[in-house]
Short mmCIF file of C-alpha atoms in Angstrom, two decimals:
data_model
loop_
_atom_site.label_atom_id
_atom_site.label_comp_id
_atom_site.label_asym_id
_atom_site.label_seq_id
_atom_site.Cartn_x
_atom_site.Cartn_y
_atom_site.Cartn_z
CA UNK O 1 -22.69 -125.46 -55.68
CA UNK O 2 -23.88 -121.73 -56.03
CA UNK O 3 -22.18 -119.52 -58.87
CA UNK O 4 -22.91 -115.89 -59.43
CA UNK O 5 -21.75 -114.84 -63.26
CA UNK O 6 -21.08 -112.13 -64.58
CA UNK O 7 -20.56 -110.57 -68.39
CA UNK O 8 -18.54 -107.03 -68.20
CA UNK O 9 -19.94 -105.44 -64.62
CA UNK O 10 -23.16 -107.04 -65.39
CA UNK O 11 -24.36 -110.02 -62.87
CA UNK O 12 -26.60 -112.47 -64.62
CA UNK O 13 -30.39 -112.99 -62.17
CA UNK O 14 -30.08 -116.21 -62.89
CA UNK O 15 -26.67 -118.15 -63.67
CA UNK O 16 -27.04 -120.21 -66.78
CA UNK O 17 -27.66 -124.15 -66.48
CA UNK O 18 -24.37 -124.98 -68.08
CA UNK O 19 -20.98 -122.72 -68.96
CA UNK O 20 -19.15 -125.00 -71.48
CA UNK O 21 -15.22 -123.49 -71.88
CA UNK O 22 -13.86 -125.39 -74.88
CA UNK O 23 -10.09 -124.85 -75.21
CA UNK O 24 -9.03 -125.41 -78.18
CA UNK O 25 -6.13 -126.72 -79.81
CA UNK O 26 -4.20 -126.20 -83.12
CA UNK O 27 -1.61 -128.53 -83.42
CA UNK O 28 -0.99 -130.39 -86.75
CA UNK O 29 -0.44 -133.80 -87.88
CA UNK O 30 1.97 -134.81 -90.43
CA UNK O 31 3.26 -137.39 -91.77
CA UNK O 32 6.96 -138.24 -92.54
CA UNK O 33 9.02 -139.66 -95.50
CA UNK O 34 8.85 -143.27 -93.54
CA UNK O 35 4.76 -143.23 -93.17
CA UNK O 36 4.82 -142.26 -89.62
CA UNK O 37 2.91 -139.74 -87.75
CA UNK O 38 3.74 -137.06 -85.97
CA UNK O 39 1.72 -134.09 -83.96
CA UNK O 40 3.47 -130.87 -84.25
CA UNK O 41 2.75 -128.81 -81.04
CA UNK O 42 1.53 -125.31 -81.88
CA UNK O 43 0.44 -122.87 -79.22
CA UNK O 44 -2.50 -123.35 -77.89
CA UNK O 45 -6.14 -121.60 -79.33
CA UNK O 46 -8.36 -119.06 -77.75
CA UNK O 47 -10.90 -120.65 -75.57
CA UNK O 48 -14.48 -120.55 -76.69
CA UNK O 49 -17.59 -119.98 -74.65
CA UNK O 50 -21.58 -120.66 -75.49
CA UNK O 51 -23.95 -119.71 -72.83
CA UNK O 52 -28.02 -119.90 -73.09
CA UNK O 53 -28.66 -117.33 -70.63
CA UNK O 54 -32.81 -116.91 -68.87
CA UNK O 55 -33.50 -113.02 -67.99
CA UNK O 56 -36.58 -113.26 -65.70
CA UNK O 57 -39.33 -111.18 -66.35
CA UNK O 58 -41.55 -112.23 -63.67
CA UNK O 59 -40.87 -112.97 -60.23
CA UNK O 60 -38.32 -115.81 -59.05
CA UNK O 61 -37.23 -116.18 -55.71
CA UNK O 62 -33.97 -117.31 -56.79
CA UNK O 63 -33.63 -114.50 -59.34
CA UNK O 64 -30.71 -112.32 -57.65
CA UNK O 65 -30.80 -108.14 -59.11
CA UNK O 66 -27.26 -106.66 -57.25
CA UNK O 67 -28.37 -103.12 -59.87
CA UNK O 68 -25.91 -104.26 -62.73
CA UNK O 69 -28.90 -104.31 -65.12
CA UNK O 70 -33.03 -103.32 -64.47
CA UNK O 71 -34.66 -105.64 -66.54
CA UNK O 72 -34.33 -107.69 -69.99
CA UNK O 73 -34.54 -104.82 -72.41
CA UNK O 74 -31.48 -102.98 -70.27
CA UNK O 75 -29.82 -106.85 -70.50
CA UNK O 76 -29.75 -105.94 -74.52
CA UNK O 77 -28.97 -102.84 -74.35
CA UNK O 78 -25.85 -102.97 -72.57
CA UNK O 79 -25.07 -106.21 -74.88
CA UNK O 80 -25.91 -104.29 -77.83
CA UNK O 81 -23.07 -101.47 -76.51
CA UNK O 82 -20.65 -104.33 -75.86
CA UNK O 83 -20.47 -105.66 -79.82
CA UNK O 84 -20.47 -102.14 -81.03
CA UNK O 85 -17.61 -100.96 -79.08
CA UNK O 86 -15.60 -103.92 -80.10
CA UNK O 87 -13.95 -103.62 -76.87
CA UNK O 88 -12.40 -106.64 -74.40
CA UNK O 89 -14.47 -107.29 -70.94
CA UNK O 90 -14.31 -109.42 -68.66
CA UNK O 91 -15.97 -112.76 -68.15
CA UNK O 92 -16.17 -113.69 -64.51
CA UNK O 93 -17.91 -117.27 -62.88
CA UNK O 94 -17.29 -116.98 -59.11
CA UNK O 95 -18.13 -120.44 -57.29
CA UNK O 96 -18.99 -121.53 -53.90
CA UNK O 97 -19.37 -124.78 -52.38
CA UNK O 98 -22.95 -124.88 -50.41
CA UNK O 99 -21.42 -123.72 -47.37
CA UNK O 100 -20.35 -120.83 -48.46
CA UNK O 101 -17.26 -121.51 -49.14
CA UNK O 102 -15.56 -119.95 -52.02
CA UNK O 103 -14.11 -122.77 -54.23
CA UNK O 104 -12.14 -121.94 -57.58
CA UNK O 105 -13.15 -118.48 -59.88
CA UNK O 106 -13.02 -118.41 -63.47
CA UNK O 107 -12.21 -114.52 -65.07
CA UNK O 108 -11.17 -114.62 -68.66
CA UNK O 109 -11.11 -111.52 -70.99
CA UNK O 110 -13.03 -111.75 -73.90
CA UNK O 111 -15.01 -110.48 -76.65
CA UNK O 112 -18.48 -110.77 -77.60
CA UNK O 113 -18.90 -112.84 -81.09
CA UNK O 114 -22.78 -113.04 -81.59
CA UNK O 115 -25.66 -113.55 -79.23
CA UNK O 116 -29.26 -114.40 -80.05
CA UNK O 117 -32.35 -113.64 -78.54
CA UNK O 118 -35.42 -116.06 -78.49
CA UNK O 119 -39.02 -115.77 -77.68
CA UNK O 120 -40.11 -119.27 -76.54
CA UNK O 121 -43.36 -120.45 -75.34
CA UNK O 122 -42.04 -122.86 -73.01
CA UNK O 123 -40.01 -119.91 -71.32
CA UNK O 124 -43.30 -117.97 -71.04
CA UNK O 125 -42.39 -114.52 -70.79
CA UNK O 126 -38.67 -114.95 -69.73
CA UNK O 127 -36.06 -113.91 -72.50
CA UNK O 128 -33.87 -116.45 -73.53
CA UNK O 129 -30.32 -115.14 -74.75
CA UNK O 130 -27.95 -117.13 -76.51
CA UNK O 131 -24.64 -115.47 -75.81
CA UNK O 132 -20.97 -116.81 -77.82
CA UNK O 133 -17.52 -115.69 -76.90
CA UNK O 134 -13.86 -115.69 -77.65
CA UNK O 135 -10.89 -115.42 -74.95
CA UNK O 136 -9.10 -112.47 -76.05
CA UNK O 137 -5.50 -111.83 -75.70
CA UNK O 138 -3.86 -108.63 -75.77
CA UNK O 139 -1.13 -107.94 -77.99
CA UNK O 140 0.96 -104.79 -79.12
CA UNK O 141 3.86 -103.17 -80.67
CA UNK O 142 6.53 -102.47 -77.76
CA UNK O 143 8.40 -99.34 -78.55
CA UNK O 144 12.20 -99.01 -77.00
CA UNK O 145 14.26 -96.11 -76.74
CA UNK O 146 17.86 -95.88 -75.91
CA UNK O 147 19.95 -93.31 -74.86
CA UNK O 148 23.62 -92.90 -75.21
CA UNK O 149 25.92 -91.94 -72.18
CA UNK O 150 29.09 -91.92 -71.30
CA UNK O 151 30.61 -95.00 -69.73
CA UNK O 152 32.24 -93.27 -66.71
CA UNK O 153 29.24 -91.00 -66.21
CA UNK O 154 26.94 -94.22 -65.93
CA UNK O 155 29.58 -96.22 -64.03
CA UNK O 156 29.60 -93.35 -61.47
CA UNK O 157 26.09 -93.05 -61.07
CA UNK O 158 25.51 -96.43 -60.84
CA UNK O 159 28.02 -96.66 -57.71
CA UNK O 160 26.17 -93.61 -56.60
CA UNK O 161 22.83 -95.93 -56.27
CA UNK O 162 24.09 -98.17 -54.92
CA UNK O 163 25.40 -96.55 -51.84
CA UNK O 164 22.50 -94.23 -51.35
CA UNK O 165 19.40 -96.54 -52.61
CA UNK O 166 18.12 -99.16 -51.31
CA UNK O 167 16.29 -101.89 -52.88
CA UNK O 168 12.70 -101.67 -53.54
CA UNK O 169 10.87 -103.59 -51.09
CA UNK O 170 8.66 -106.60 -52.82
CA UNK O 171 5.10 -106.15 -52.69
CA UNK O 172 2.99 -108.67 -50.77
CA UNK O 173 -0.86 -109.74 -50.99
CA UNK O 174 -2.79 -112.06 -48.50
CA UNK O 175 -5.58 -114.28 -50.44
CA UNK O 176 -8.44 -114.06 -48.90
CA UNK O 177 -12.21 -115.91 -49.37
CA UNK O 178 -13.82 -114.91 -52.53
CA UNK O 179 -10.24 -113.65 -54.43
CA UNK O 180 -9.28 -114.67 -57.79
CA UNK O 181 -6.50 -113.62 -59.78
CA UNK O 182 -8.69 -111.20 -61.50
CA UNK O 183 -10.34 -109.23 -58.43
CA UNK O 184 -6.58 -109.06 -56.92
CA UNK O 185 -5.67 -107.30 -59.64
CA UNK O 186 -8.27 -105.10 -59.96
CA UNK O 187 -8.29 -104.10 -56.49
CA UNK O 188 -4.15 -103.64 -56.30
CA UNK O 189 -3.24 -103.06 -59.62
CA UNK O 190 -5.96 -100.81 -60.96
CA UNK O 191 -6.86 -103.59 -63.76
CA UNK O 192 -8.37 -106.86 -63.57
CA UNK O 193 -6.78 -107.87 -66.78
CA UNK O 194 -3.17 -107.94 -65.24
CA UNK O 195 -3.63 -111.01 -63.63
CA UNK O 196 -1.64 -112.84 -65.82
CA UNK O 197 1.58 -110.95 -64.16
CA UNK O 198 0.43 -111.96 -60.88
CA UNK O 199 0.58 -115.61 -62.16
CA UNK O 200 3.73 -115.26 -63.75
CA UNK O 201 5.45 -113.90 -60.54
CA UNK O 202 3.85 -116.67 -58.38
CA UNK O 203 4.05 -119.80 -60.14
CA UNK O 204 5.96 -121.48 -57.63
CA UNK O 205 2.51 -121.32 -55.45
CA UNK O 206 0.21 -121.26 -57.94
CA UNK O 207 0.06 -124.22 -60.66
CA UNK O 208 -3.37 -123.66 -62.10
CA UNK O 209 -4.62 -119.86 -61.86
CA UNK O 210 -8.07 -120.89 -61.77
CA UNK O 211 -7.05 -122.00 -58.10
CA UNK O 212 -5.97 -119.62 -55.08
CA UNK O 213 -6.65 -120.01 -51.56
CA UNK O 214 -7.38 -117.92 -48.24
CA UNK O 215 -3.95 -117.43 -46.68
CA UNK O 216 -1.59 -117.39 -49.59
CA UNK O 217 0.55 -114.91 -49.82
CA UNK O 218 1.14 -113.51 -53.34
CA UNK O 219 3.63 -111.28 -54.47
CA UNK O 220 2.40 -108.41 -57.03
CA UNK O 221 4.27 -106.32 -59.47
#
């Protein structure tokens, strides 16, 4: 299975041996007047990832450089620019079976908790980067304003609409081979990180979002 990974718009040369996703939990145990025990279901934690990550600094042939970075020292510069602007990016693992074929994509937002760099002899001259992150979700304060009218002003308009408008017409997207629910909505919506409404809208088709397939159709906000 080939995987290409990537950290922001940065594609790592060479994909790491292992990408570990713990998902963690945070549910409680307690324990009632009678001596049983009970698990009391909390929601569910932000997923953690570790990566050990090789930048080449020699030849490989099955080093890939798509431009995203130069060299190791650009590597840590742009990861030095990600932890100071305490910004969310993306982390994206795009798979493919040996085929070709694209199988399942992982894109998560997170944000970048430590990383450590290593000069080992056994690496030679290769930099070895240990990388940690944390899922992030986004949260905020919604703001609502309301406006007073007059009942038979809004009745009227409303019957108004209805004779002149038409309903909106739903908006439809074909999957195609190398999608996930994170390049659709970059590429419809403007912003990668709305694919959660995409699930949401589509869960009837889509039970895990980590799994899409050429020919679904998807409907988008």
């Amino acid at each position: 299975m080939a995987y290409e990974v990537y950290i922001d718009d940065m594609r790592l040369p060479l994909p790491p041996e292992k990408i570990p996703v713990k998902y963690s939990g945070q549910n409680k145990t307690a324990n009632l007047i009678n001596g049983e025990e009970i698990n009391l279901l909390k929601p569910s934690g932000l997923a953690e990832i570790s990566i050990d990550v090789t930048i080449p600094q020699m030849d490989y042939p099955s080093a890939v450089w798509d431009g995203s970075i130069e060299n190791a020292e650009d590597f840590l510069g742009k990861l030095e620019a990600l932890k100071k602007e305490r910004k969310p990016f993306e982390f994206t693992v795009v798979r493919e079976d040996f085929g070709g074929d694209s199988l399942f994509d992982t894109s998560l937002d997170v944000t970048l908790e430590d990383y450590k760099v290593s000069d080992d002899v056994s690496q030679g001259l290769d930099l070895l980067v240990s990388i940690s992150m944390k899922e992030y979700r986004h949260y905020g304060t919604h703001i609502m304003n309301f406006v007073l009218v007059d009942k038979e002003e809004a009745e009227a308009e409303q019957t108004e609409g209805e004779r002149e408008g038409e309903a909106p017409k739903e908006k439809s997207y074909t999957v195609v081979k190398g999608d996930c629910l994170w390049s659709i909505a970059k590429k419809q919506l403007g912003n990668g990180s709305r694919w959660p409404e995409i699930h949401q809208l589509n869960k009837d088709k889509i039970k895990n979002p980590n799994l899409i397939y050429p020919g679904q159709i998807l409907t988008l906000p």
